[in-house]
């Protein structure tokens, strides 16, 4: 069946390419329909098993970091680069990377999965390792309640066969139950950094909510600057340089190093440092594009109140002279824009250019935090053109916060065809 | 109603739009269960009331009232939001302890705005689809039964304060004792139950609605009516200085054209 299904999937890919279509989850769908055990059969071949990375925010960047760290140690790592969280997207990736006779020449797989898809995935395959980054409220019209989210992640953790890596500073993650015989490893941050990493309770109930630490972290984020990061692990301080932006990515890095320790306890630190320094931001996650005059525009995806709040902390780490926010309300963005009222914008000191289908909602939201508006432009082509003009006029660096579909469109406007296949990855 | 019980001096302007001697007026806005009942940005309702009062020079006190905290006597406006099942479980007993106070305040004309989960609990009861009956406080004459269909999407309601746009997300089916007590009628969306075209409920100055959005942010006429009712109760017939609503109305216009 493995052989026949692989040929079926690969033939579908070939047919799609002949039609000029690429990067589709369609071959995965075809194979999933034909052979429900395909994924389990194929992934069983991997000697080091499968790692699932889940949680509300940070999945893509953390997955990217884990893949880079493991590859630098010589492992052959399969991942879901086309970024589809759907199981059929992963099947597509497997079909694409398998040989025509159904062999997977990889040692280990690392997949990012949102909560709902992760549960679905575990019905096919039991992961060896599971990483839970955080449990924040997402847009409620998409995933329902935060307690439902926690229940889904509990199912994922229950499915782990060997180890789990958990965020020690997130109350909900810390209270996930782990089966006996499954090893728990923790990442976290120094209590002095609490203001930079608000949990859901701190976000909604004020920063007075006490610092939480479920367990002493195996990899502790001690401090970081824009370019350097220090972990405390194994009783010593470890210094690294890195090219990611934002405090959230510093904590994602702590998670990735915890996974590295778990998979390869005696890893080569120098190779890890080199690989880590070379990781660039994932698409639309602090990704920097350059204007013709060399000015930097940072593109930052925003999906939910916790992520947006965290991403606004970027304004404290580095000065941005121009700030834009593009809000769409298509299904992937969340149809309900109420969540913008769960984010505080008071830290923005410059008038904001608002774009997207719900630009007017955003401008209205800013009004009630007494933040000025530099313009309101629902059409994204006009918005980007106006944003670039404003950036030129203001000088210095610019940052553009965008919801999912706005980001897809805006990346294409900046990068043209270079945005290519991987835009599905946001 | 008599004027100026708490106003210091006369100072009434003769302007047609501005009868309030600004700084002497005070409003206390109580946010009920901000920790437990606060999803979908409903905290925005508190912010909108606060800012729209402050922009008119009214001195606003915000009081957060959680489980175990008394409701301050000086409450002029009480707001409550939607919650998750866990949040509703945590507040049920406490809400029963506050029931008598809330009934008295409702009788006395205190302005209340209850959204979604709190709207349901302001009714007499909520019966889950497993058949469990959760007691409400019965300030509003209605009952809710948990349904299997999620009523979700952008909404438009027609109300005495004009067209209201919002976003609903509930599976509770709410029936009013008398449809005439509805806050509005459904133009787009499901409203109370997806059947009789009613949305929300109003008794005295107590308003309940399924609308998130949050409901006040794009509906300035409704926000101002709540402020006017609260000020009139305390200070006599009040008129509010008009504010520039360009942004609110522009967001309203766009929201009303978005697909369900």
XYZ file of C-alpha atoms in Angstrom:
686
model
C 0.000 0.000 0.000
C 2.904 2.348 0.906
C 4.327 1.911 -2.556
C 1.044 2.338 -4.409
C 0.025 5.359 -2.351
C 3.382 7.067 -2.823
C 3.122 6.572 -6.573
C -0.444 7.897 -6.508
C 0.644 10.985 -4.566
C 3.723 11.634 -6.661
C 1.720 11.252 -9.859
C -0.722 13.843 -8.531
C 2.193 16.186 -7.864
C 3.487 15.641 -11.383
C 0.076 16.282 -12.874
C -0.258 19.496 -10.866
C 3.195 20.667 -11.971
C 2.249 20.025 -15.573
C -0.747 22.254 -14.933
C 1.608 24.901 -13.533
C 0.443 24.499 -9.931
C 2.856 23.918 -7.035
C 2.919 23.742 -3.268
C -0.512 22.240 -2.964
C -1.979 20.094 -0.202
C -4.053 18.362 -2.886
C -1.765 15.309 -3.369
C -1.971 14.759 0.398
C -5.739 14.857 0.207
C -5.764 12.311 -2.627
C -3.492 9.939 -0.702
C -5.366 10.461 2.582
C -8.594 9.406 0.880
C -6.994 6.375 -0.759
C -4.932 5.086 2.172
C -5.822 6.166 5.726
C -2.765 4.431 7.208
C -0.273 5.963 4.798
C 1.135 8.577 7.182
C 1.614 6.108 10.036
C 3.295 3.562 7.742
C 5.637 6.105 6.244
C 6.663 7.905 9.451
C 7.341 4.580 11.175
C 10.464 4.393 9.047
C 12.073 7.311 10.894
C 14.555 5.933 13.457
C 14.226 8.983 15.756
C 10.475 9.376 15.349
C 8.342 12.502 15.093
C 8.348 15.751 17.081
C 5.207 17.900 17.167
C 5.498 21.599 18.020
C 2.256 23.179 19.197
C 0.852 26.025 21.294
C -0.860 29.273 20.430
C 2.066 31.425 19.366
C 5.597 30.759 18.055
C 5.110 27.378 16.351
C 6.588 28.292 12.981
C 9.723 30.018 14.257
C 10.375 27.357 16.900
C 9.979 24.577 14.342
C 12.391 26.372 12.051
C 14.916 26.717 14.903
C 14.634 23.062 15.938
C 15.122 21.910 12.345
C 18.226 24.092 11.943
C 19.735 22.946 15.256
C 19.163 19.254 14.514
C 20.421 19.494 10.933
C 23.600 21.198 12.166
C 24.263 18.098 14.275
C 24.055 15.941 11.158
C 20.488 14.644 11.410
C 18.364 14.379 8.295
C 15.217 16.247 9.278
C 11.850 16.118 7.558
C 9.574 19.080 8.219
C 6.457 20.735 6.812
C 7.982 23.654 4.925
C 4.869 24.425 2.939
C 3.482 25.160 6.371
C 0.114 23.578 6.026
C -1.045 22.579 9.492
C -3.501 20.155 7.942
C -2.608 16.484 8.138
C -3.023 16.369 4.372
C -0.322 19.071 4.110
C 2.037 16.815 6.037
C 1.064 13.852 3.834
C 1.895 16.033 0.831
C 5.306 16.797 2.327
C 5.925 13.093 2.984
C 4.874 12.115 -0.540
C 7.088 14.810 -2.001
C 10.160 13.754 0.008
C 9.701 9.986 -0.301
C 11.384 7.996 -3.045
C 9.113 6.508 -5.700
C 9.295 3.186 -3.873
C 8.026 4.751 -0.649
C 11.279 5.124 1.280
C 11.874 8.133 3.521
C 15.593 8.828 3.806
C 15.298 10.862 7.017
C 16.227 10.373 10.678
C 13.560 12.450 12.332
C 10.533 14.636 11.525
C 9.604 17.967 13.116
C 6.110 19.256 12.350
C 4.295 22.325 13.596
C 0.640 21.716 14.314
C -2.031 23.957 15.736
C -4.061 22.522 18.594
C -6.930 21.127 16.555
C -4.770 19.633 13.810
C -2.353 18.170 16.360
C -5.156 16.092 17.884
C -6.122 14.887 14.429
C -2.477 14.059 13.682
C -2.115 11.918 16.803
C -4.935 9.712 15.532
C -2.570 8.780 12.686
C 0.812 8.819 14.405
C 2.071 8.793 17.980
C 4.803 11.449 18.294
C 7.965 10.600 20.175
C 8.338 14.149 21.456
C 5.871 17.008 21.969
C 6.630 20.713 22.513
C 3.959 22.991 24.015
C 5.000 26.639 23.786
C 2.114 28.498 25.427
C -1.651 28.501 25.781
C -3.113 31.907 25.010
C -6.556 32.766 23.830
C -6.671 32.724 20.075
C -9.455 34.284 18.105
C -12.445 32.713 19.737
C -14.430 32.407 16.540
C -11.832 29.955 15.260
C -10.858 27.744 18.151
C -13.446 28.332 20.847
C -12.425 28.707 24.423
C -8.957 28.689 25.914
C -10.005 25.781 28.136
C -10.959 23.820 25.022
C -7.523 24.644 23.632
C -5.913 23.293 26.772
C -7.934 20.085 26.520
C -6.754 19.587 22.937
C -3.137 20.106 23.952
C -3.618 17.673 26.829
C -4.593 15.050 24.240
C -1.451 15.860 22.285
C 0.708 15.528 25.418
C -1.053 12.239 26.245
C 0.016 10.931 22.837
C 3.737 11.601 23.413
C 5.624 8.328 23.734
C 8.985 9.488 25.046
C 9.305 13.126 26.145
C 7.593 16.515 26.322
C 9.124 19.994 26.386
C 6.996 22.516 28.276
C 6.974 26.224 29.072
C 7.661 26.473 32.793
C 6.239 29.990 33.059
C 2.812 29.402 31.563
C 0.285 28.307 34.205
C -1.840 26.354 31.746
C 1.105 24.588 30.118
C 2.578 23.907 33.567
C -0.605 22.172 34.670
C -0.738 19.749 31.727
C -0.611 16.191 33.008
C 2.209 13.994 31.749
C 1.990 10.200 31.786
C 4.432 8.301 33.955
C 7.368 7.097 31.932
C 7.306 10.186 29.705
C 10.156 12.580 30.464
C 9.386 16.248 31.093
C 11.892 18.938 30.136
C 11.266 22.627 30.744
C 12.213 25.914 29.159
C 11.522 29.290 30.676
C 12.745 32.773 31.368
C 14.298 34.651 34.266
C 11.725 36.220 36.607
C 13.260 39.617 35.804
C 11.981 39.277 32.235
C 8.366 38.692 33.260
C 7.142 41.997 31.849
C 8.234 40.877 28.383
C 6.438 37.541 28.505
C 2.896 37.949 29.672
C 0.863 34.784 29.998
C -2.825 34.804 29.192
C -3.712 35.500 32.825
C -1.234 38.348 33.046
C -2.511 39.763 29.766
C -6.119 39.786 30.921
C -5.772 40.256 34.656
C -2.927 42.703 34.796
C 0.776 42.374 35.301
C 0.202 42.019 39.019
C -0.416 38.321 38.457
C 2.504 36.665 40.230
C 5.480 35.236 38.381
C 4.807 31.582 37.732
C 7.363 28.826 37.485
C 6.066 25.269 37.347
C 9.552 23.826 37.492
C 13.166 24.987 37.280
C 13.800 25.343 33.532
C 16.376 23.075 31.921
C 17.088 25.940 29.540
C 16.489 29.348 31.081
C 16.486 32.550 29.036
C 18.599 34.836 31.273
C 18.898 37.937 29.136
C 19.005 39.100 25.539
C 19.585 42.106 23.343
C 18.699 42.662 19.707
C 21.645 40.503 18.604
C 22.778 38.417 21.591
C 21.107 35.957 23.844
C 22.178 34.217 27.046
C 20.795 30.950 28.367
C 21.411 29.395 31.730
C 21.599 25.649 31.358
C 23.518 22.775 32.971
C 24.736 25.174 35.647
C 26.481 27.541 33.250
C 25.739 30.598 31.130
C 25.781 30.107 27.368
C 26.059 33.072 25.029
C 24.850 33.052 21.446
C 24.372 35.583 18.701
C 21.129 35.455 16.764
C 19.332 37.187 13.908
C 15.720 36.938 15.001
C 13.745 39.895 16.234
C 11.465 40.247 19.208
C 11.447 38.948 22.743
C 9.011 36.161 21.802
C 11.641 34.646 19.519
C 14.224 34.686 22.309
C 11.927 32.449 24.329
C 11.175 30.284 21.287
C 14.944 29.796 21.036
C 15.044 28.528 24.629
C 12.386 25.988 23.657
C 14.402 24.888 20.611
C 17.588 24.387 22.652
C 15.612 22.321 25.174
C 14.519 20.070 22.313
C 18.094 19.835 21.037
C 19.291 18.654 24.484
C 16.505 16.115 24.499
C 17.221 14.638 21.070
C 21.028 14.845 21.218
C 22.204 15.157 24.853
C 25.872 15.408 23.821
C 25.370 17.879 20.980
C 28.256 19.915 19.571
C 27.810 23.448 21.020
C 29.850 25.184 18.327
C 27.810 23.707 15.510
C 24.675 24.677 17.417
C 25.878 28.266 17.824
C 26.728 28.615 14.125
C 23.422 27.172 12.994
C 21.459 29.262 15.482
C 23.114 32.506 14.376
C 22.211 31.728 10.774
C 18.465 31.225 11.310
C 16.540 34.048 9.700
C 13.012 35.020 10.743
C 10.270 32.803 9.350
C 7.998 34.381 6.781
C 6.264 37.422 8.138
C 7.611 36.878 11.624
C 9.953 39.767 12.075
C 11.057 39.304 8.485
C 12.866 42.359 7.138
C 12.359 43.661 3.594
C 14.342 46.548 2.164
C 12.931 49.545 0.337
C 14.835 50.717 -2.776
C 16.614 53.378 -0.692
C 17.773 50.746 1.806
C 15.291 51.519 4.562
C 14.180 48.480 6.568
C 10.566 47.406 6.833
C 9.917 44.652 9.386
C 6.883 42.476 8.621
C 5.225 41.019 11.690
C 2.298 38.622 11.558
C -0.377 39.073 14.227
C -3.031 36.482 14.930
C -4.434 36.949 18.417
C -4.331 39.318 21.411
C -1.420 37.573 23.126
C 0.713 37.500 19.999
C -0.111 41.104 19.125
C 0.692 42.291 22.659
C 3.985 40.392 22.539
C 4.800 41.765 19.096
C 4.155 45.352 20.233
C 7.006 44.862 22.728
C 9.283 44.985 19.673
C 8.750 48.750 19.768
C 10.563 48.841 23.122
C 13.603 46.891 21.931
C 14.347 48.990 18.877
C 13.123 52.388 17.628
C 10.712 52.280 14.700
C 9.891 55.649 13.146
C 6.951 54.393 11.119
C 4.275 51.975 12.288
C 1.552 50.388 10.157
C -1.194 47.913 11.035
C -3.190 45.971 8.425
C -6.299 44.123 9.613
C -8.281 41.805 7.363
C -11.255 39.749 8.517
C -11.284 36.765 6.189
C -11.625 33.350 7.830
C -7.881 32.791 8.440
C -7.641 36.244 10.060
C -10.677 35.632 12.252
C -13.961 37.124 11.103
C -14.528 38.741 14.484
C -12.338 41.800 15.057
C -13.421 42.190 18.712
C -10.028 40.820 19.781
C -8.329 44.108 18.888
C -9.940 45.496 22.063
C -8.017 42.949 24.157
C -4.723 44.513 23.071
C -3.322 47.728 24.545
C -1.800 50.090 21.984
C -0.800 52.834 24.412
C 2.903 52.087 23.909
C 2.780 53.326 20.293
C 4.202 56.837 20.209
C 3.814 57.618 16.534
C 0.660 58.013 14.390
C -0.219 54.680 12.808
C -1.149 54.041 9.186
C -4.083 51.605 9.172
C -4.811 49.221 6.303
C -6.918 46.236 5.269
C -10.627 45.467 5.139
C -10.995 46.529 8.757
C -8.648 49.528 8.657
C -11.461 51.690 10.019
C -11.936 49.353 13.001
C -8.221 49.578 13.738
C -8.189 53.377 13.529
C -11.198 53.498 15.827
C -9.471 51.146 18.279
C -6.397 53.396 18.353
C -8.577 56.434 18.984
C -9.711 54.964 22.312
C -6.087 54.440 23.397
C -5.443 58.028 22.258
C -2.937 56.913 19.627
C -2.988 58.984 16.444
C -3.748 57.719 12.958
C -1.585 58.647 9.960
C -4.223 57.446 7.512
C -6.854 54.805 6.849
C -6.574 52.807 3.655
C -8.569 49.638 3.101
C -7.022 48.830 -0.287
C -3.712 47.082 0.419
C -1.950 48.209 -2.758
C -2.620 51.844 -1.937
C -1.820 51.140 1.712
C 1.650 49.741 0.963
C 2.413 52.614 -1.380
C 1.368 55.121 1.272
C 3.301 53.226 3.941
C 6.488 53.351 1.868
C 6.076 57.070 1.273
C 5.564 57.659 4.971
C 8.638 55.533 5.777
C 10.702 57.591 3.319
C 9.456 60.806 4.836
C 10.051 59.732 8.439
C 13.470 58.113 7.771
C 14.726 55.239 9.945
C 13.157 51.819 10.314
C 9.524 50.862 9.862
C 7.373 48.043 11.168
C 4.206 46.664 9.655
C 1.872 44.439 11.694
C -0.472 42.366 9.527
C -3.109 39.679 9.984
C -2.722 36.464 7.987
C -4.347 37.287 4.649
C -3.098 40.867 4.752
C 0.413 39.503 5.267
C 0.132 37.182 2.273
C -0.876 40.063 0.068
C 1.639 42.530 1.471
C 4.589 40.106 1.229
C 3.731 39.554 -2.413
C 3.644 43.319 -2.959
C 7.098 43.707 -1.405
C 8.791 40.563 -2.671
C 6.960 39.918 -5.943
C 7.591 36.442 -7.308
C 10.341 35.903 -4.726
C 7.608 35.311 -2.161
C 6.918 32.146 -4.130
C 5.693 28.899 -2.635
C 6.686 29.623 0.877
C 4.065 32.256 1.382
C 1.798 29.419 2.432
C 4.114 29.141 5.374
C 2.778 32.159 7.205
C -35.693 64.171 38.692
C -34.007 66.992 40.531
C -30.892 68.534 39.214
C -27.452 68.789 40.606
C -27.520 66.817 43.821
C -23.814 66.227 43.474
C -23.079 69.178 41.206
C -21.092 71.946 42.812
C -22.589 75.309 41.861
C -24.852 76.058 38.956
C -22.749 76.576 35.900
C -25.352 75.256 33.477
C -24.469 76.325 29.986
C -27.130 77.819 27.774
C -25.668 76.058 24.745
C -28.072 73.728 23.029
C -25.620 70.882 22.985
C -23.806 71.335 26.267
C -25.751 71.518 29.468
C -23.255 69.894 31.757
C -20.844 71.992 33.795
C -18.079 69.608 32.996
C -15.653 68.971 35.825
C -18.307 68.849 38.520
C -19.896 65.725 37.099
C -18.798 62.302 38.120
C -19.622 58.807 36.968
C -18.697 55.512 38.556
C -18.413 52.654 36.100
C -18.349 49.190 37.615
C -16.904 46.290 35.650
C -18.423 43.110 37.020
C -16.175 40.030 36.957
C -13.424 41.463 34.709
C -11.263 38.394 35.366
C -13.773 35.651 34.767
C -16.082 37.192 32.185
C -13.999 39.054 29.674
C -13.618 37.272 26.369
C -14.120 38.757 22.896
C -12.807 42.167 23.881
C -15.856 43.062 25.948
C -13.581 45.133 28.180
C -13.711 47.571 25.269
C -17.221 48.567 26.365
C -15.839 49.864 29.652
C -13.084 51.746 27.826
C -15.523 53.345 25.389
C -17.829 54.568 28.176
C -14.874 55.865 30.153
C -13.296 57.751 27.251
C -16.526 59.174 25.886
C -17.285 60.528 29.361
C -13.768 61.838 29.954
C -13.640 63.531 26.548
C -16.643 65.536 27.790
C -14.847 66.519 30.964
C -16.732 64.105 33.182
C -14.724 62.629 36.048
C -14.854 58.841 35.754
C -14.102 56.308 38.458
C -13.584 52.705 37.338
C -14.271 49.983 39.878
C -13.383 46.371 39.148
C -15.675 44.033 41.054
C -14.690 40.391 41.241
C -15.835 37.356 43.183
C -16.210 38.339 46.851
C -16.061 42.105 46.233
C -19.113 44.233 47.102
C -20.765 46.307 44.373
C -20.122 49.953 45.306
C -23.270 51.912 46.240
C -22.220 54.764 43.975
C -22.337 52.612 40.812
C -23.835 54.564 37.908
C -23.115 52.049 35.166
C -22.383 48.337 35.529
C -20.897 46.401 32.605
C -20.398 42.650 32.287
C -19.031 40.535 29.474
C -19.153 37.166 27.857
C -17.329 34.314 29.498
C -16.111 30.821 29.018
C -17.851 27.910 30.674
C -15.141 27.803 33.337
C -15.586 31.524 34.047
C -19.344 31.133 34.407
C -18.822 28.284 36.853
C -16.547 30.438 39.020
C -18.987 33.337 39.364
C -22.349 31.570 39.716
C -22.480 31.418 43.518
C -21.093 34.905 43.925
C -23.621 36.313 41.468
C -26.442 34.830 43.555
C -25.048 36.663 46.579
C -25.095 39.891 44.603
C -28.582 39.227 43.190
C -30.531 41.282 45.699
C -28.241 44.301 45.337
C -28.441 44.088 41.554
C -32.249 43.857 41.681
C -32.426 46.950 43.896
C -30.028 48.847 41.661
C -31.983 47.868 38.551
C -35.175 49.114 40.225
C -33.395 52.359 41.067
C -32.519 52.889 37.408
C -28.801 52.090 37.504
C -27.580 51.573 33.942
C -26.375 48.056 33.208
C -24.979 46.530 30.034
C -24.634 42.745 30.057
C -23.142 40.864 27.127
C -23.612 37.248 26.078
C -22.732 35.066 29.103
C -23.652 37.739 31.641
C -26.803 38.533 29.674
C -27.846 34.890 30.040
C -27.124 34.900 33.784
C -29.178 38.088 34.215
C -32.127 35.981 33.047
C -33.827 33.422 35.256
C -31.989 30.314 34.167
C -29.689 28.658 31.707
C -30.304 24.992 30.932
C -27.276 23.299 29.393
C -27.810 20.727 26.678
C -26.914 18.048 29.213
C -30.008 19.216 31.124
C -28.196 20.921 33.998
C -30.025 24.035 35.174
C -27.874 27.011 36.131
C -29.793 29.632 38.113
C -29.622 33.197 36.899
C -30.622 36.247 38.934
C -33.833 37.027 37.050
C -33.288 40.764 36.583
C -34.287 40.163 32.963
C -37.488 38.194 32.190
C -35.993 35.472 30.030
C -34.718 31.914 29.999
C -31.974 30.302 27.956
C -31.500 26.741 26.784
C -28.184 25.498 25.411
C -28.547 24.587 21.748
C -26.483 22.496 19.392
C -26.137 25.101 16.692
C -23.549 27.833 17.077
C -24.936 31.216 16.079
C -21.870 33.029 14.861
C -21.052 35.949 12.620
C -21.484 39.643 11.947
C -24.804 41.085 13.038
C -27.026 44.088 12.421
C -29.877 44.946 14.765
C -32.454 47.715 14.595
C -32.922 49.393 17.981
C -34.431 52.599 19.401
C -30.874 54.003 19.221
C -30.513 53.257 15.550
C -28.814 50.428 13.728
C -26.333 48.486 15.838
C -23.535 46.418 14.315
C -21.717 43.685 16.204
C -20.609 40.088 16.196
C -22.434 37.222 17.860
C -21.003 33.875 18.946
C -23.270 31.740 21.107
C -25.251 28.515 21.134
C -27.690 29.553 23.889
C -31.286 29.898 22.701
C -32.888 32.724 24.667
C -36.641 33.249 24.915
C -38.103 36.458 26.310
C -41.343 36.252 28.328
C -42.618 39.002 26.086
C -40.986 39.785 22.730
C -41.886 43.440 23.253
C -39.126 43.581 25.864
C -36.474 42.938 23.215
C -33.684 45.462 22.863
C -33.873 45.301 19.086
C -34.913 43.343 16.043
C -32.591 41.286 13.887
C -31.649 42.637 10.459
C -28.693 40.268 9.990
C -27.740 37.379 12.265
C -29.578 35.204 14.766
C -30.157 37.389 17.828
C -31.764 35.799 20.880
C -32.699 32.485 19.354
C -32.523 32.524 15.561
C -36.304 32.183 15.393
C -38.403 35.132 16.528
C -36.249 37.965 15.194
C -35.683 39.500 18.626
C -32.306 40.551 19.925
C -31.355 41.288 23.506
C -33.597 42.621 26.223
C -34.209 45.899 27.974
C -35.918 46.376 31.348
C -35.628 49.796 33.026
C -32.040 50.814 32.260
C -30.768 47.239 32.146
C -29.628 46.194 28.682
C -28.670 42.677 27.702
C -27.373 41.663 24.282
C -25.560 38.872 22.480
C -23.524 41.418 20.582
C -19.779 41.504 20.915
C -17.730 43.711 18.653
C -17.496 45.025 21.399
C -21.040 46.365 21.057
C -20.340 49.979 21.995
C -17.293 50.650 19.844
C -19.024 51.178 16.522
C -22.369 52.340 17.890
C -21.731 55.740 19.472
C -25.424 56.627 19.766
C -25.951 53.628 22.033
C -22.840 54.441 24.095
C -23.983 58.016 24.564
C -27.496 56.925 25.478
C -26.055 54.810 28.310
C -24.032 57.782 29.531
C -27.043 60.096 29.219
C -29.265 57.716 31.187
C -26.651 57.431 33.921
C -26.090 61.181 34.160
C -29.821 61.929 34.077
C -30.412 59.559 36.951
C -27.838 61.282 39.089
C -28.060 64.884 37.936
C -31.445 65.317 36.275
C -32.173 65.554 32.595
C -28.780 65.546 30.913
C -27.680 66.424 27.444
C -24.281 65.415 26.218
C -21.821 67.533 24.324
C -21.497 66.055 20.858
C -18.266 64.311 19.899
C -16.684 63.698 16.530
C -17.883 60.210 15.570
C -16.261 60.010 12.144
C -14.109 56.998 12.976
C -16.839 55.119 14.819
C -19.340 55.645 11.999
C -16.837 54.760 9.319
C -16.044 51.484 11.133
C -19.791 50.960 11.537
C -20.442 51.434 7.822
C -17.726 48.955 6.851
C -18.796 46.369 9.443
C -22.383 46.500 8.206
C -21.224 45.506 4.731
C -18.996 42.609 5.749
C -20.284 39.112 4.992
C -21.885 37.200 7.791
